PDB file of C-alpha atoms in Angstrom:
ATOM      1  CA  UNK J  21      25.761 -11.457  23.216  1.00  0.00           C
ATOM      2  CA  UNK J  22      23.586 -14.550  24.505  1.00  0.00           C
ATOM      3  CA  UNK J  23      22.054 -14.633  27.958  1.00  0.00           C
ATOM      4  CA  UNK J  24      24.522 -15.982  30.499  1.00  0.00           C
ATOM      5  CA  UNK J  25      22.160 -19.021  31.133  1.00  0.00           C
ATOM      6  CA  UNK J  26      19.045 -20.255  29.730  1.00  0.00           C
ATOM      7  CA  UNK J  27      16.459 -21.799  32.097  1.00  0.00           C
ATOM      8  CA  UNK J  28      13.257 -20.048  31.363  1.00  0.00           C
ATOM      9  CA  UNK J  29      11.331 -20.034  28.231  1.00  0.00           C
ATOM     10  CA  UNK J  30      11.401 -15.983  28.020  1.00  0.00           C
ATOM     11  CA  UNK J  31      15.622 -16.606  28.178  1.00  0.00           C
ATOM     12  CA  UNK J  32      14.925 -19.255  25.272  1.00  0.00           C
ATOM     13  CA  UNK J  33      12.790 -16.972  23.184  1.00  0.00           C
ATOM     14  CA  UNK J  34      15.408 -14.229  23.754  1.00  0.00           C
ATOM     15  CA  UNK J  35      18.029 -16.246  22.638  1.00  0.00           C
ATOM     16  CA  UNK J  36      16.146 -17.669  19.317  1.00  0.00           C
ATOM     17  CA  UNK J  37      15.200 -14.290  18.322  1.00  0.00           C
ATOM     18  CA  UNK J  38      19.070 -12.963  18.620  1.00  0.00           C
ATOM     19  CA  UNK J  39      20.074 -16.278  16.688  1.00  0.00           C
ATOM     20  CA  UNK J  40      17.829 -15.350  14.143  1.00  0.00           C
ATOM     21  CA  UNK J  41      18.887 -11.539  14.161  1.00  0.00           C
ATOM     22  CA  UNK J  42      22.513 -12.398  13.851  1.00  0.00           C
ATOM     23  CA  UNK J  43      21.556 -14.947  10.870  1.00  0.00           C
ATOM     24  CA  UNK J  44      19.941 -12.737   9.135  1.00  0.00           C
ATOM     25  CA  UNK J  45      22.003  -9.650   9.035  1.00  0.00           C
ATOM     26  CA  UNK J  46      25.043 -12.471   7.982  1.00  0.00           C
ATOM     27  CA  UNK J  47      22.935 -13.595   5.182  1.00  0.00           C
ATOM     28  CA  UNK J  48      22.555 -10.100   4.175  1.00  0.00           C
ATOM     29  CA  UNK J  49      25.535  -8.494   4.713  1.00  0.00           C
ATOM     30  CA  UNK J  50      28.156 -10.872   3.126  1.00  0.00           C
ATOM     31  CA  UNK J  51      26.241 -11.197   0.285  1.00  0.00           C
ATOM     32  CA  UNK J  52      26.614  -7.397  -0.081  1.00  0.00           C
ATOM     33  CA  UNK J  53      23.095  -6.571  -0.349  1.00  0.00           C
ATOM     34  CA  UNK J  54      23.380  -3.101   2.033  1.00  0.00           C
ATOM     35  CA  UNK J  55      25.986  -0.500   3.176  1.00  0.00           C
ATOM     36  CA  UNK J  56      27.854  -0.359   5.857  1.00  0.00           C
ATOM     37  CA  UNK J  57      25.879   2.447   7.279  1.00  0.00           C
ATOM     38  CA  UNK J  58      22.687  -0.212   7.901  1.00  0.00           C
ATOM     39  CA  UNK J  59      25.256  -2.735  10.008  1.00  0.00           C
ATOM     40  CA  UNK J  60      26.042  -2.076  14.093  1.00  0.00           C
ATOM     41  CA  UNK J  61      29.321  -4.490  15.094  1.00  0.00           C
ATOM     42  CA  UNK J  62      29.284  -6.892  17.942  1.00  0.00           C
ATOM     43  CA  UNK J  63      31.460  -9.434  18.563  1.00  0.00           C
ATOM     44  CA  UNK J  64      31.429 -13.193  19.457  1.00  0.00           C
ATOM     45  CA  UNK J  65      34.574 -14.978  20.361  1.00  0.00           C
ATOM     46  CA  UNK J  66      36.939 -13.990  18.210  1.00  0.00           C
ATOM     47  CA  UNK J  67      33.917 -13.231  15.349  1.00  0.00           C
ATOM     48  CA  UNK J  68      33.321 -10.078  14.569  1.00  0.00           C
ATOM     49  CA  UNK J  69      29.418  -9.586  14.095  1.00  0.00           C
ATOM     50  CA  UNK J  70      27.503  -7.280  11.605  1.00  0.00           C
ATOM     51  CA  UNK J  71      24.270  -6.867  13.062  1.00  0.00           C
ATOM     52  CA  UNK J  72      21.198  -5.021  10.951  1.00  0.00           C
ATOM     53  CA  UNK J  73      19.780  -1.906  12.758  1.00  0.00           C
ATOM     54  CA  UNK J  74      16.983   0.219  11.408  1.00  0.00           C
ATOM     55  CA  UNK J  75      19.089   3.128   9.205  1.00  0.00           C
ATOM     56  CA  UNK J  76      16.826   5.656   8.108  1.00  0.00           C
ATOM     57  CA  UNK J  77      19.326   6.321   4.819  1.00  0.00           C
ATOM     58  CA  UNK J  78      18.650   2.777   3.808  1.00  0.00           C
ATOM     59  CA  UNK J  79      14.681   1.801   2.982  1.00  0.00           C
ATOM     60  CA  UNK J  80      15.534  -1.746   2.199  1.00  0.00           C
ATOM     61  CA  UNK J  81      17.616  -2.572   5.413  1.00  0.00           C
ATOM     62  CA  UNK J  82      14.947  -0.810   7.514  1.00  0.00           C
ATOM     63  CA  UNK J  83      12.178  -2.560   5.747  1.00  0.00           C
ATOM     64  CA  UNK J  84      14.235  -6.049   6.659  1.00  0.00           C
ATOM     65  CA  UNK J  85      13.992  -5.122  10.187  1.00  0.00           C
ATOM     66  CA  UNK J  86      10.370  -4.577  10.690  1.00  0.00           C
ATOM     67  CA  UNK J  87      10.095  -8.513   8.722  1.00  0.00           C
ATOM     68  CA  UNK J  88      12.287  -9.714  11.126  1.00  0.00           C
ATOM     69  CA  UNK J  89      10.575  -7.621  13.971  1.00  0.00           C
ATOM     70  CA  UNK J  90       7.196  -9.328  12.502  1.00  0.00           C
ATOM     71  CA  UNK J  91       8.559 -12.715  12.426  1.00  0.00           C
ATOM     72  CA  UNK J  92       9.618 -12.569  16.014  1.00  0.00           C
ATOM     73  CA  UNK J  93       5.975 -11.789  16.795  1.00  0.00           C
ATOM     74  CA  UNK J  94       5.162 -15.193  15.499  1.00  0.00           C
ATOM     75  CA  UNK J  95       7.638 -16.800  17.576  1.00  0.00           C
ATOM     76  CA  UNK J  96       6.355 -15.039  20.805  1.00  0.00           C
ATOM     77  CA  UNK J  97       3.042 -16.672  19.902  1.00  0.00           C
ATOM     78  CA  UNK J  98       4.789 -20.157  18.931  1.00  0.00           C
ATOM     79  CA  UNK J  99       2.977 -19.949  15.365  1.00  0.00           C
ATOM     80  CA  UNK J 100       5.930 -19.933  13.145  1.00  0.00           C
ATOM     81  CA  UNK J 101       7.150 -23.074  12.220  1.00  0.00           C
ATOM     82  CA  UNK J 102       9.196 -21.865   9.136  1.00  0.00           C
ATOM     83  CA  UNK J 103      10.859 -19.222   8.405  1.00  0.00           C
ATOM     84  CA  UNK J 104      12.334 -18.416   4.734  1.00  0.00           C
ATOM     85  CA  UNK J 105      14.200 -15.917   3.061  1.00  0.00           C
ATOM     86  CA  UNK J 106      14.983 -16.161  -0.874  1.00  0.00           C
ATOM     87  CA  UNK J 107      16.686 -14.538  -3.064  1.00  0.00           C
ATOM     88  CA  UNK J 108      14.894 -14.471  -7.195  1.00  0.00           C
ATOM     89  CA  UNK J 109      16.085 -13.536 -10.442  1.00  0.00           C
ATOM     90  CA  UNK J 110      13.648 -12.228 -13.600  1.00  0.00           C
ATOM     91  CA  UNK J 111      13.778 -14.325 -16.191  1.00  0.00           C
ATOM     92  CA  UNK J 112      13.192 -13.248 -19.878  1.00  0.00           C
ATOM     93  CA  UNK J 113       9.678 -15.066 -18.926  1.00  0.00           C
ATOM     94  CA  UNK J 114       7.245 -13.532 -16.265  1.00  0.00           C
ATOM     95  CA  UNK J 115       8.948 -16.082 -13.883  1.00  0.00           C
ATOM     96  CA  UNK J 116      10.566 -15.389 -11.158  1.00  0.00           C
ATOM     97  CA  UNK J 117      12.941 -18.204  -9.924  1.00  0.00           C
ATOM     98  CA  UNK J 118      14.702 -18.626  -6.783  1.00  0.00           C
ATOM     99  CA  UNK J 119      18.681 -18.803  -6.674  1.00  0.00           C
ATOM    100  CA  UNK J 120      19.148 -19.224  -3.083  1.00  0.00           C
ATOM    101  CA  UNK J 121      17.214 -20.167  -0.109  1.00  0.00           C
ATOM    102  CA  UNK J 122      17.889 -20.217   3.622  1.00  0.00           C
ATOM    103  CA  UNK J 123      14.748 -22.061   5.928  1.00  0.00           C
ATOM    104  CA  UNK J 124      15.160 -21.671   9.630  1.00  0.00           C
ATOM    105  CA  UNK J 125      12.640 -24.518  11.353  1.00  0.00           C
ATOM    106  CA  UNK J 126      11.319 -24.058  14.313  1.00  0.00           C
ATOM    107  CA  UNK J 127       9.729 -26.549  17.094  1.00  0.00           C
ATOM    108  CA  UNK J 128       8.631 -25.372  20.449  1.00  0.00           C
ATOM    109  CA  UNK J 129       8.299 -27.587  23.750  1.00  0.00           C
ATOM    110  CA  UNK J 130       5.674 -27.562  26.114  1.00  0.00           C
ATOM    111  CA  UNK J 131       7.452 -29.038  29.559  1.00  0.00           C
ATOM    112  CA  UNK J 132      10.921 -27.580  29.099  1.00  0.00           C
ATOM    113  CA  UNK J 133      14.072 -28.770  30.129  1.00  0.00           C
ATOM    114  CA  UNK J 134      13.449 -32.337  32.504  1.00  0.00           C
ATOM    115  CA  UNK J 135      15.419 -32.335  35.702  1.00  0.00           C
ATOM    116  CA  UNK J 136      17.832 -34.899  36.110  1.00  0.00           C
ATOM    117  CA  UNK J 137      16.605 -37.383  38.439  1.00  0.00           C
ATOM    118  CA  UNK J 138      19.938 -39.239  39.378  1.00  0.00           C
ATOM    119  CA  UNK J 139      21.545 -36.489  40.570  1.00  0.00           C
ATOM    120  CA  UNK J 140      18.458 -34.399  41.966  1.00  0.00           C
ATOM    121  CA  UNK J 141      20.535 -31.043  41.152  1.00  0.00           C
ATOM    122  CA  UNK J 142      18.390 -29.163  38.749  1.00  0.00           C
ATOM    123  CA  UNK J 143      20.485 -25.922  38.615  1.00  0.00           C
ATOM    124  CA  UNK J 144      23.367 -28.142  37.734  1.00  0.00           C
ATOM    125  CA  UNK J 145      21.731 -29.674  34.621  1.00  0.00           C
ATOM    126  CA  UNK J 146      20.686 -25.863  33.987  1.00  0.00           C
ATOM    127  CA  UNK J 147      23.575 -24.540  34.142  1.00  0.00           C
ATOM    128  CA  UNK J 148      25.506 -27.519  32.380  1.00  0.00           C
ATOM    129  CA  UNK J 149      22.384 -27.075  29.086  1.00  0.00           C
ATOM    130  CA  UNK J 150      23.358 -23.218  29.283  1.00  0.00           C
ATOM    131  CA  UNK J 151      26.781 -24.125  28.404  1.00  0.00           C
ATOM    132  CA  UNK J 152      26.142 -26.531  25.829  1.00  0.00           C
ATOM    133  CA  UNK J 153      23.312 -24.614  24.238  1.00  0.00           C
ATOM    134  CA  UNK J 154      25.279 -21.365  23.774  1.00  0.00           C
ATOM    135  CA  UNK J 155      28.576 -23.169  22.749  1.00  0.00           C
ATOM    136  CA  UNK J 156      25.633 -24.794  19.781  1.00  0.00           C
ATOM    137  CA  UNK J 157      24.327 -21.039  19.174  1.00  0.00           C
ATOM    138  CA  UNK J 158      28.559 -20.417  18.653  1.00  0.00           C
ATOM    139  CA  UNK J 159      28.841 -23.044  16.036  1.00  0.00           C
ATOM    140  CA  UNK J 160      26.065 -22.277  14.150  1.00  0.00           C
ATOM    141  CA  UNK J 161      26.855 -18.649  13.416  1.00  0.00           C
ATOM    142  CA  UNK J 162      30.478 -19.721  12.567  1.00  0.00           C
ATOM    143  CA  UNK J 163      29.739 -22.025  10.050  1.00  0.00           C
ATOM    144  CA  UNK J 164      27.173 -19.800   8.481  1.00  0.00           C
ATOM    145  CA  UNK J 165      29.319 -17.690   7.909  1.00  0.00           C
ATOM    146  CA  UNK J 166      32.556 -19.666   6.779  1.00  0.00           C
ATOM    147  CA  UNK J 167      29.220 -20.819   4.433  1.00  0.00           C
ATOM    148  CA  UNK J 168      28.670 -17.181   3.505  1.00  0.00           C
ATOM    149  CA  UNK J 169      32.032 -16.562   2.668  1.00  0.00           C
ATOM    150  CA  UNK J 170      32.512 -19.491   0.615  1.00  0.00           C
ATOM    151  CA  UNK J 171      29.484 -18.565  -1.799  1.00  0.00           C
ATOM    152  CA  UNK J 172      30.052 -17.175  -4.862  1.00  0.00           C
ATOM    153  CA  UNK J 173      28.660 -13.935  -5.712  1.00  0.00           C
ATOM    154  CA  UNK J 174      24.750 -13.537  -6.450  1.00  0.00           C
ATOM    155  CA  UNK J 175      23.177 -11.855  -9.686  1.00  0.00           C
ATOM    156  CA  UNK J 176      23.568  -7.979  -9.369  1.00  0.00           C
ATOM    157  CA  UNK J 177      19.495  -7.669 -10.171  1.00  0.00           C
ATOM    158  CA  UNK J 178      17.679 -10.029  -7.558  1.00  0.00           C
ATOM    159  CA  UNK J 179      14.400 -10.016  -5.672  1.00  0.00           C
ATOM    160  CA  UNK J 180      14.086 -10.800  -1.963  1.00  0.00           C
ATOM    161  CA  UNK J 181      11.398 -11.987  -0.306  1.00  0.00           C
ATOM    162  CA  UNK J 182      10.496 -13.685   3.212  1.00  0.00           C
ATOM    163  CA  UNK J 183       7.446 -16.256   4.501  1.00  0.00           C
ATOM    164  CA  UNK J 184       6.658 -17.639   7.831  1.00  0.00           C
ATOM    165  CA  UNK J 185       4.904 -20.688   7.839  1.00  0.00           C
ATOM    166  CA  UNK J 186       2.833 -21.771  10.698  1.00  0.00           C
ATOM    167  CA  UNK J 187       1.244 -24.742  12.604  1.00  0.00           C
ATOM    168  CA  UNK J 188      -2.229 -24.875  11.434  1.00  0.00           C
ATOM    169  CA  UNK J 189      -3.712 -25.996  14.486  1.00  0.00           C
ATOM    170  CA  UNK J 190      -2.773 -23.724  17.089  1.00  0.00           C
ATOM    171  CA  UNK J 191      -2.415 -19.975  14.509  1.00  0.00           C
ATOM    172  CA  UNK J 192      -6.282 -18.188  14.029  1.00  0.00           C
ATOM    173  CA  UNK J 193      -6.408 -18.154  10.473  1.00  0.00           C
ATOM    174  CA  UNK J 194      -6.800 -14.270  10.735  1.00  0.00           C
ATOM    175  CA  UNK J 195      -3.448 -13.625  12.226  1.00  0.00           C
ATOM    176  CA  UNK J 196      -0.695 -12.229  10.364  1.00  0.00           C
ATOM    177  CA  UNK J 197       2.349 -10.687  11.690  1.00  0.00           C
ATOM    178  CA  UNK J 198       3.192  -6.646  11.538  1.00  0.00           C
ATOM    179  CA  UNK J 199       4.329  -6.038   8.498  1.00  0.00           C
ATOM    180  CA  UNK J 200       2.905  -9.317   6.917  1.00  0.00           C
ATOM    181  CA  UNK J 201      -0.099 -10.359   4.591  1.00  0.00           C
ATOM    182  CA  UNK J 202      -1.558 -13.267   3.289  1.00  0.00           C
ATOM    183  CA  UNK J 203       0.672 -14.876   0.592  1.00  0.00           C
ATOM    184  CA  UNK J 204      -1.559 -15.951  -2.509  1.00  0.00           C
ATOM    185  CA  UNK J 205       1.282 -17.163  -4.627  1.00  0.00           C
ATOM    186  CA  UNK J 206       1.007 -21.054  -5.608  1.00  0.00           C
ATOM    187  CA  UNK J 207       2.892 -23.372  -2.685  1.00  0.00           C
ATOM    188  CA  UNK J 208       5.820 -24.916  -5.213  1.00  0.00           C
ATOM    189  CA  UNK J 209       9.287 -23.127  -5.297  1.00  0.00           C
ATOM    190  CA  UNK J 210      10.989 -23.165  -8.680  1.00  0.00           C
ATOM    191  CA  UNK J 211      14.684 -23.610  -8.882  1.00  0.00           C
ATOM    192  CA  UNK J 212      16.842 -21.975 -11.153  1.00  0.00           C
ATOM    193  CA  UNK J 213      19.791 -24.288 -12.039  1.00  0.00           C
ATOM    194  CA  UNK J 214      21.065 -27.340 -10.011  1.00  0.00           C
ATOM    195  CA  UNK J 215      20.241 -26.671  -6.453  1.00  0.00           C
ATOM    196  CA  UNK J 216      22.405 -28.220  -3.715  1.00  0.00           C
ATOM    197  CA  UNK J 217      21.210 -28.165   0.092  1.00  0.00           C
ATOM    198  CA  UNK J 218      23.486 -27.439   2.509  1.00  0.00           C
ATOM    199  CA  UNK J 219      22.934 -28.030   6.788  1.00  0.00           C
ATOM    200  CA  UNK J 220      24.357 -25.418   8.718  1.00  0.00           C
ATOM    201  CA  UNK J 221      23.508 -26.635  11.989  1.00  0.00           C
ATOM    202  CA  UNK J 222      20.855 -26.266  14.623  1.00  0.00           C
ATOM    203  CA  UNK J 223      20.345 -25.255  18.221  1.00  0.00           C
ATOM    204  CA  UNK J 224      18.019 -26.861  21.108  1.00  0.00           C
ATOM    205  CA  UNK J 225      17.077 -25.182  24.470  1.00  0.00           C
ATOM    206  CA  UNK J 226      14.908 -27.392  25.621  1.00  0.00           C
ATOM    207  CA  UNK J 227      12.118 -25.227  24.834  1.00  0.00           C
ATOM    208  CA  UNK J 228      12.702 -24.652  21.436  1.00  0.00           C
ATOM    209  CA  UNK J 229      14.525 -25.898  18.267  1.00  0.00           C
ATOM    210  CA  UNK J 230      15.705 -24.175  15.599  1.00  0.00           C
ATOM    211  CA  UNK J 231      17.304 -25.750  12.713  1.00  0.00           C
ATOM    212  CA  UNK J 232      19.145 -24.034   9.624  1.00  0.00           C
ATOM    213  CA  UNK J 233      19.152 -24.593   6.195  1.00  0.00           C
ATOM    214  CA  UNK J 234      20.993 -23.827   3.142  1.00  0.00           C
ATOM    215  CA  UNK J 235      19.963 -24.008  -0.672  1.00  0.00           C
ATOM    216  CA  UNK J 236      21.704 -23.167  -3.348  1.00  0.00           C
ATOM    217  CA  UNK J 237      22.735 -23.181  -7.014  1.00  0.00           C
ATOM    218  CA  UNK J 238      25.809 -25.721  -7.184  1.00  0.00           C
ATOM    219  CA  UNK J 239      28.300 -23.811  -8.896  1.00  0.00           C
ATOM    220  CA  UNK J 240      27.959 -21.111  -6.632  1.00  0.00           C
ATOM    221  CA  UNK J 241      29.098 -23.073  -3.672  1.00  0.00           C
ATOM    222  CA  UNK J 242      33.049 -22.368  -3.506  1.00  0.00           C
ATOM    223  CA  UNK J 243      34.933 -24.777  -0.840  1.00  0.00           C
ATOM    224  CA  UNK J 244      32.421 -25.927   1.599  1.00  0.00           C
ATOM    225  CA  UNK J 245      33.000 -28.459   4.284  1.00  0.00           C
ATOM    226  CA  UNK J 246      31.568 -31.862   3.153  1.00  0.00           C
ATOM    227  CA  UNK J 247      29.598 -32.432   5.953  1.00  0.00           C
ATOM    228  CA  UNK J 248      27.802 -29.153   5.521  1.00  0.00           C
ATOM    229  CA  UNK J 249      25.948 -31.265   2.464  1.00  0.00           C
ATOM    230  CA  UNK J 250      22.922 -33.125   1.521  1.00  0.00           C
ATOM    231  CA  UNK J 251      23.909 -35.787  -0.787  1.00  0.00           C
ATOM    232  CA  UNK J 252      21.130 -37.228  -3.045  1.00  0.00           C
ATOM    233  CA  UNK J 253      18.406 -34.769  -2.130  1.00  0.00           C
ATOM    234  CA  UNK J 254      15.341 -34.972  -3.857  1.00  0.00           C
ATOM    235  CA  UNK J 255      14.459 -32.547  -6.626  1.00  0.00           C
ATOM    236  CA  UNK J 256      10.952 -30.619  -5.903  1.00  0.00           C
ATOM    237  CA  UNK J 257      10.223 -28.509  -3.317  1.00  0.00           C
ATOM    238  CA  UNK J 258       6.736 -27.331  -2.220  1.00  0.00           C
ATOM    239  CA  UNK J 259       5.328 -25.614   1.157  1.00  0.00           C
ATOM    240  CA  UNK J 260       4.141 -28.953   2.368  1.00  0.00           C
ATOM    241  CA  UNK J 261       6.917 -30.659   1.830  1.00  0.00           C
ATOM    242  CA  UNK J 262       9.374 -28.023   3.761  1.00  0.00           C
ATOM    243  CA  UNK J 263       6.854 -28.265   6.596  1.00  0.00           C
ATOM    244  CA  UNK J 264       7.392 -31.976   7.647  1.00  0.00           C
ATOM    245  CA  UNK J 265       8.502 -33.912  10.579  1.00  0.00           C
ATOM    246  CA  UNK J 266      11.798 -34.411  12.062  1.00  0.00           C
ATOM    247  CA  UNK J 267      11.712 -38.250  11.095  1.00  0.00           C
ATOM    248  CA  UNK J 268      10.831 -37.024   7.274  1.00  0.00           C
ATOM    249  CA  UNK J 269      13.409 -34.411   7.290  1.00  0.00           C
ATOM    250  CA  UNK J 270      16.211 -36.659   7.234  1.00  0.00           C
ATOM    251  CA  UNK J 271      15.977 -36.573   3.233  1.00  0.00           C
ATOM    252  CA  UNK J 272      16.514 -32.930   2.535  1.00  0.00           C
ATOM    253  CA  UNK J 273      13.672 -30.052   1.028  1.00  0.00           C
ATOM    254  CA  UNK J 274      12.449 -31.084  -1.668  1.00  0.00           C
ATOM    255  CA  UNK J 275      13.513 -28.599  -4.414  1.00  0.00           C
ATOM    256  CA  UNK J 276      11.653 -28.126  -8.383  1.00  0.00           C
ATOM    257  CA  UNK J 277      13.942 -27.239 -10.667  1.00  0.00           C
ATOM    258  CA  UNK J 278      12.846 -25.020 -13.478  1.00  0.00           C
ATOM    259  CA  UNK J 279      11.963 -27.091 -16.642  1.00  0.00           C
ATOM    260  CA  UNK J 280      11.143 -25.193 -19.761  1.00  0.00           C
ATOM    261  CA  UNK J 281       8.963 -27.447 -21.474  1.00  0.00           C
ATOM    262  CA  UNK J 282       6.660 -26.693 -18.344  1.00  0.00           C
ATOM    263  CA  UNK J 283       4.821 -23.705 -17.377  1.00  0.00           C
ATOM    264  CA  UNK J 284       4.479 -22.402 -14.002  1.00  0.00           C
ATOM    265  CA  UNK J 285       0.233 -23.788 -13.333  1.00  0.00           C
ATOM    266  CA  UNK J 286       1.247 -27.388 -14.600  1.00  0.00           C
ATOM    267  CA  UNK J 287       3.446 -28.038 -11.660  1.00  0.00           C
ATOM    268  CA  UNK J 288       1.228 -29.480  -8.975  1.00  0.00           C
ATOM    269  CA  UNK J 289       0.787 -27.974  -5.835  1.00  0.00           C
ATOM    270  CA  UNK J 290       0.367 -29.379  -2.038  1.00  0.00           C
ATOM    271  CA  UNK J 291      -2.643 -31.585  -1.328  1.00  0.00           C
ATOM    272  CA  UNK J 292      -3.080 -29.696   2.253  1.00  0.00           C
ATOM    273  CA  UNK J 293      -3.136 -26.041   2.220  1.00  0.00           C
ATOM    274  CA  UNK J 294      -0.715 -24.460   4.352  1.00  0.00           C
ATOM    275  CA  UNK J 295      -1.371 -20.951   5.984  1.00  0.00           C
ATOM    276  CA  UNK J 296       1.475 -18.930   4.265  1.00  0.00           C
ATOM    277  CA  UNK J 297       2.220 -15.126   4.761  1.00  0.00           C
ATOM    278  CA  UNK J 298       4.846 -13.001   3.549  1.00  0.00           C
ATOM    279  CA  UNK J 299       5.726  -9.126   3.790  1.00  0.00           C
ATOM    280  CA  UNK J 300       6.309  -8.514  -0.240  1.00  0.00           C
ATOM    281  CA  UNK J 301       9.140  -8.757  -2.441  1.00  0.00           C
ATOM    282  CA  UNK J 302      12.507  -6.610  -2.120  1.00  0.00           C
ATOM    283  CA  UNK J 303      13.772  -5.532  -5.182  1.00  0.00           C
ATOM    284  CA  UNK J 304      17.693  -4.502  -5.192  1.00  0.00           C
ATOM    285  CA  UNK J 305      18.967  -3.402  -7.962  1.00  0.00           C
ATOM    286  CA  UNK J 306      22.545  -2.394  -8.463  1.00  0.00           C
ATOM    287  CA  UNK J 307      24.320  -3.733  -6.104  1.00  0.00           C
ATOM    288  CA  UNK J 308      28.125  -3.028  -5.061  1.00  0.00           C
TER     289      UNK J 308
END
């Protein structure tokens, strides 16, 4: 399922965009959202995989595929730097609000895996990262989906949607992905109910990083493994603030819950404009 070692940054990229694939289709498929028809099955370990594949019968499964198709675009290029899918419910206002949120984070090196000067045996260290990076790629789609299957149903009516945000100082402003446009909808995220984040895990190469992220209404979280959350998390959430360092991470996304008193314009935005885009909004209605 994952390359048998990964010592080049074309066997890293590989590997991020199959992580990503395989998160995904989880994320979609045990919340119920398409039919079995839209869902290939591979297996890792002992885990059996549902993996999204473009079915013709299905418009909203094959439109998820050319995102995710677009996305890995941006990765090629080393744009992205976030990557989120949502899930919104209409309220009885012209609001949508989000009910759950997953943010993959990516970082990209520029010298690779170091060689490990002691020993002067750098297909050893290879081969000894290879290990530990796929038994970390392992983990993470385990506990996303002991995650998955600990969540409590969604709404039946829900929109979905998906952004990539970028580094600004290495994406043209011009460039969007296939399948992607400019997204012109103010940078803050509201929240509906009490939102509680949730770390999955995250996976290093040594040419990139990717780090998953949970966030979700609390009484929808069944019985999660403590460690899996972020105690005392802030409470707003906005584009800039998703899009911060590693050091500045350690807090949790910040997350804005919905206040009624408030109206959607009087919530204040990011100081620095980050280059959003986003494919449109998925509506599925009816779901089994």
């Amino acid at each position: 399922l994952f390359p048998s070692k990964i010592t080049t940054e074309q066997q890293s990229v590989v590997l991020v965009k199959k992580l990503l694939a395989i998160s995904v289709s989880c994320i979609t498929y045990l919340r119920g959202l398409f039919p079995e028809s839209s869902y290939g099955t591979r297996y890792l370990d002992d885990l059996c995989l549902k993996i999204l594949r473009e079915d013709k019968s299905c418009l909203g499964s094959l439109q998820i595929v050319k995102w995710i198709q677009g996305c890995f675009d941006a990765l090629e290029k080393k744009y992205v730097s976030l990557f989120l899918i949502s899930y919104k419910i209409q309220t009885k206002f012209p609001l949508l609000l989000l009910t759950e949120l997953y943010q993959f984070k990516f970082k990209y090196k520029k010298d690779g895996p170091q060689m490990d000067i002691i020993s002067n045996k750098m297909n050893f260290v290879n081969k000894v990262c290879s290990e530990e990076v796929k038994k970390a790629s392992s983990l993470l789609i385990h506990k996303l989906y002991l995650l998955m299957q600990n969540l409590r149903p969604l709404p039946n009516d829900i929109n979905l949607t998906m952004k990539l945000l970028y580094y600004n100082d290495v994406t043209p402003e011009d460039y969007q992905p296939p399948g992607f446009k400019e997204d012109g909808s103010p940078g803050n995220l509201l929240f509906d109910g009490d939102p509680v984040n949730l770390k999955v895990g995250s996976v290093s190469t040594g040419f990139h990083h990717m780090k998953v992220r949970v966030t979700t209404e609390k009484k929808r979280v069944g019985t999660v493994e403590s460690r899996l959350l972020q105690k005392n998390g802030p409470t707003e959430i906005s584009h800039q603030g998703l899009d911060c360092d590693e050091e500045e991470e350690e807090g949790s996304p910040k997350i804005s819950c919905l206040n009624l008193a408030f109206s959607q314009e009087e919530v204040i935005g990011p100081k620095k404009k980050r280059k959003v885009s986003e494919p449109g909004k998925l509506l599925l209605e009816g779901r089994k």
